[in-house]
């Protein structure tokens, strides 16, 4: 459904950061401080998807239903992402601050800007 191109599907930002000092920043411009925030990913095949949880590059979604909820209204779902359901060790690596969310939404693929309803 995402086609053959890379795109930003507005996935909640989850992870320790990148580089030697594990820096996390929403500055996607410089290579030394680059994070996943603005990076495009390739859409993955959906065959047997019910067997391959968790979903997305960072495993932000545990259930297919949550993925659908995400796609149905990406900006809303991103703002309402519930990190309390994550394992405690991963919970601290969730970046749900306004600056990060706004960077993700700025780079969101145009096809996902309107709610699917
Ligand atoms: C309602 C329609 C859609 C559904 C049900 C859907 C479903 C999914 C699922 C289940 C995954 C995760 C696969 C995995 O982790 O193994 C995925 C990933 C992805 N999809 Fe979609 N998709 C839809 C529409 C789109 C559209 C329109 C685009 C392009 C704008 C897109 C781009 C992507 C990308 C880039 C990823 C990888 C994201 C990442 O890893 O961060 N998808 N999709």
CSV table of C-alpha atoms and ligand atoms in Angstrom, one decimal:
chain,number,residue,atom,x,y,z
A,1,UNK,CA,0.0,0.0,0.0
A,2,UNK,CA,2.9,2.3,0.6
A,3,UNK,CA,4.3,1.5,-2.9
A,4,UNK,CA,8.0,1.0,-3.7
A,5,UNK,CA,9.2,4.3,-2.4
A,6,UNK,CA,10.5,5.2,1.0
A,7,UNK,CA,8.2,7.3,3.1
A,8,UNK,CA,7.6,8.6,6.6
A,9,UNK,CA,4.6,6.8,8.1
A,10,UNK,CA,4.6,9.0,11.2
A,11,UNK,CA,5.6,6.1,13.6
A,12,UNK,CA,6.0,7.0,17.3
A,13,UNK,CA,9.6,7.6,18.1
A,14,UNK,CA,11.0,4.8,20.2
A,15,UNK,CA,14.7,4.0,20.8
A,16,UNK,CA,17.9,4.9,22.6
A,17,UNK,CA,19.1,7.4,20.0
A,18,UNK,CA,22.1,7.1,17.7
A,19,UNK,CA,25.8,7.5,17.7
A,20,UNK,CA,28.4,6.8,20.3
A,21,UNK,CA,26.8,9.0,23.0
A,22,UNK,CA,23.3,7.7,22.1
A,23,UNK,CA,22.2,11.2,21.5
A,24,UNK,CA,18.5,11.8,20.8
A,25,UNK,CA,17.6,15.0,19.0
A,26,UNK,CA,14.8,16.1,16.7
A,27,UNK,CA,17.4,17.8,14.5
A,28,UNK,CA,17.4,15.7,11.4
A,29,UNK,CA,19.7,17.9,9.5
A,30,UNK,CA,23.2,17.0,10.6
A,31,UNK,CA,24.5,13.6,10.1
A,32,UNK,CA,26.2,13.4,13.5
A,33,UNK,CA,23.0,14.1,15.3
A,34,UNK,CA,20.6,12.4,12.9
A,35,UNK,CA,17.8,10.4,14.4
A,36,UNK,CA,14.9,8.3,12.9
A,37,UNK,CA,12.5,11.2,13.3
A,38,UNK,CA,12.6,12.5,9.7
A,39,UNK,CA,14.0,9.4,8.0
A,40,UNK,CA,11.9,7.6,5.4
A,41,UNK,CA,11.4,3.8,5.7
A,42,UNK,CA,10.4,1.3,3.1
A,43,UNK,CA,6.9,-0.1,3.5
A,44,UNK,CA,7.1,-3.8,4.6
A,45,UNK,CA,5.3,-6.7,3.1
A,46,UNK,CA,2.1,-7.5,5.0
A,47,UNK,CA,1.9,-11.2,4.3
A,48,UNK,CA,1.4,-13.2,7.5
A,49,UNK,CA,1.4,-9.9,9.4
A,50,UNK,CA,-0.6,-11.4,12.3
A,51,UNK,CA,2.4,-13.5,13.1
A,52,UNK,CA,5.1,-10.9,13.0
A,53,UNK,CA,4.4,-8.5,15.9
A,54,UNK,CA,5.7,-6.0,16.9
A,55,UNK,CA,5.2,-3.6,13.9
A,56,UNK,CA,7.2,-0.8,12.3
A,57,UNK,CA,10.9,-0.2,12.3
A,58,UNK,CA,11.0,0.4,16.1
A,59,UNK,CA,8.3,-2.0,17.1
A,60,UNK,CA,6.1,0.8,18.3
A,61,UNK,CA,2.9,-1.2,17.8
A,62,UNK,CA,2.1,-4.6,19.4
A,63,UNK,CA,-1.2,-5.3,17.7
A,64,UNK,CA,-2.5,-5.0,14.1
A,65,UNK,CA,-5.5,-3.1,15.5
A,66,UNK,CA,-3.2,-0.4,16.8
A,67,UNK,CA,-1.5,-0.1,13.4
A,68,UNK,CA,-4.9,0.5,11.8
A,69,UNK,CA,-5.8,3.0,14.4
A,70,UNK,CA,-2.6,4.8,13.6
A,71,UNK,CA,-3.2,4.9,9.9
A,72,UNK,CA,-6.8,6.0,10.4
A,73,UNK,CA,-5.7,9.4,11.7
A,74,UNK,CA,-1.9,9.6,12.0
A,75,UNK,CA,-1.5,13.0,13.7
A,76,UNK,CA,-4.2,12.2,16.3
A,77,UNK,CA,-2.8,8.7,17.0
A,78,UNK,CA,0.8,10.0,17.3
A,79,UNK,CA,-0.3,12.6,19.9
A,80,UNK,CA,-2.3,10.0,21.8
A,81,UNK,CA,0.2,7.1,21.6
A,82,UNK,CA,0.1,5.2,24.9
A,83,UNK,CA,3.6,4.4,26.0
A,84,UNK,CA,2.4,3.0,29.3
A,85,UNK,CA,1.7,-0.3,27.5
A,86,UNK,CA,5.4,-0.7,26.6
A,87,UNK,CA,7.8,-2.9,28.6
A,88,UNK,CA,9.3,-0.6,31.4
A,89,UNK,CA,12.8,-0.8,29.9
A,90,UNK,CA,11.6,0.6,26.6
A,91,UNK,CA,9.1,3.0,28.1
A,92,UNK,CA,11.9,5.5,29.0
A,93,UNK,CA,13.0,5.5,25.4
A,94,UNK,CA,9.8,6.9,24.1
A,95,UNK,CA,10.1,10.4,22.7
A,96,UNK,CA,6.7,11.9,22.8
A,97,UNK,CA,7.6,15.5,23.4
A,98,UNK,CA,6.0,18.3,21.3
A,99,UNK,CA,9.2,19.0,19.3
A,100,UNK,CA,9.7,15.4,18.2
A,101,UNK,CA,6.0,14.9,17.3
A,102,UNK,CA,6.0,18.1,15.3
A,103,UNK,CA,9.1,17.1,13.4
A,104,UNK,CA,7.6,13.7,12.6
A,105,UNK,CA,4.4,15.3,11.4
A,106,UNK,CA,6.3,17.9,9.3
A,107,UNK,CA,7.9,15.0,7.5
A,108,UNK,CA,4.8,12.8,7.3
A,109,UNK,CA,4.0,11.4,3.9
A,110,UNK,CA,1.4,13.5,2.1
A,111,UNK,CA,-0.9,10.5,1.7
A,112,UNK,CA,-1.3,10.1,5.4
A,113,UNK,CA,-2.1,13.7,6.3
A,114,UNK,CA,-5.9,13.3,6.0
A,115,UNK,CA,-7.8,11.0,8.3
A,116,UNK,CA,-9.0,7.9,6.4
A,117,UNK,CA,-12.2,7.8,8.5
B,1,LIG,C1,-4.6,1.5,5.7
B,1,LIG,C2,-3.6,1.3,4.9
B,1,LIG,C3,-2.3,0.7,5.4
B,1,LIG,C4,-2.1,-0.4,6.2
B,1,LIG,C5,-3.2,-1.3,6.8
B,1,LIG,C6,-0.7,-0.5,6.4
B,1,LIG,C7,-0.1,-1.4,7.3
B,1,LIG,C8,1.2,-1.4,7.6
B,1,LIG,C9,1.8,-2.3,8.6
B,1,LIG,C10,1.1,-3.4,9.3
B,1,LIG,C11,3.1,-2.0,8.7
B,1,LIG,C12,4.2,-2.7,9.6
B,1,LIG,C13,4.8,-3.9,8.9
B,1,LIG,C14,5.8,-4.6,9.8
B,1,LIG,O1,6.2,-4.0,10.8
B,1,LIG,O2,6.1,-5.7,9.5
B,1,LIG,C15,3.4,-0.9,7.8
B,1,LIG,C16,4.6,-0.3,7.6
B,1,LIG,C17,4.8,0.8,6.8
B,1,LIG,N1,3.9,1.4,5.9
B,1,LIG,FE1,2.0,1.0,5.9
B,1,LIG,N2,0.0,0.5,5.7
B,1,LIG,C18,-1.0,1.3,5.1
B,1,LIG,C19,-0.8,2.4,4.3
B,1,LIG,C20,0.5,2.9,4.0
B,1,LIG,C21,0.7,4.1,3.2
B,1,LIG,C22,-0.4,4.9,2.4
B,1,LIG,C23,2.0,4.3,3.2
B,1,LIG,C24,2.8,5.4,2.5
B,1,LIG,C25,2.5,6.6,2.7
B,1,LIG,C26,2.7,3.4,4.1
B,1,LIG,C27,4.0,3.3,4.4
B,1,LIG,C28,4.5,2.4,5.3
B,1,LIG,C29,5.9,2.5,5.7
B,1,LIG,C30,6.9,3.5,5.3
B,1,LIG,C31,6.1,1.5,6.7
B,1,LIG,C32,7.4,1.2,7.5
B,1,LIG,C33,7.3,2.2,8.6
B,1,LIG,C34,8.4,2.0,9.6
B,1,LIG,O3,8.9,0.9,9.8
B,1,LIG,O4,8.7,3.0,10.3
B,1,LIG,N3,1.7,2.5,4.6
B,1,LIG,N4,2.2,-0.6,7.1
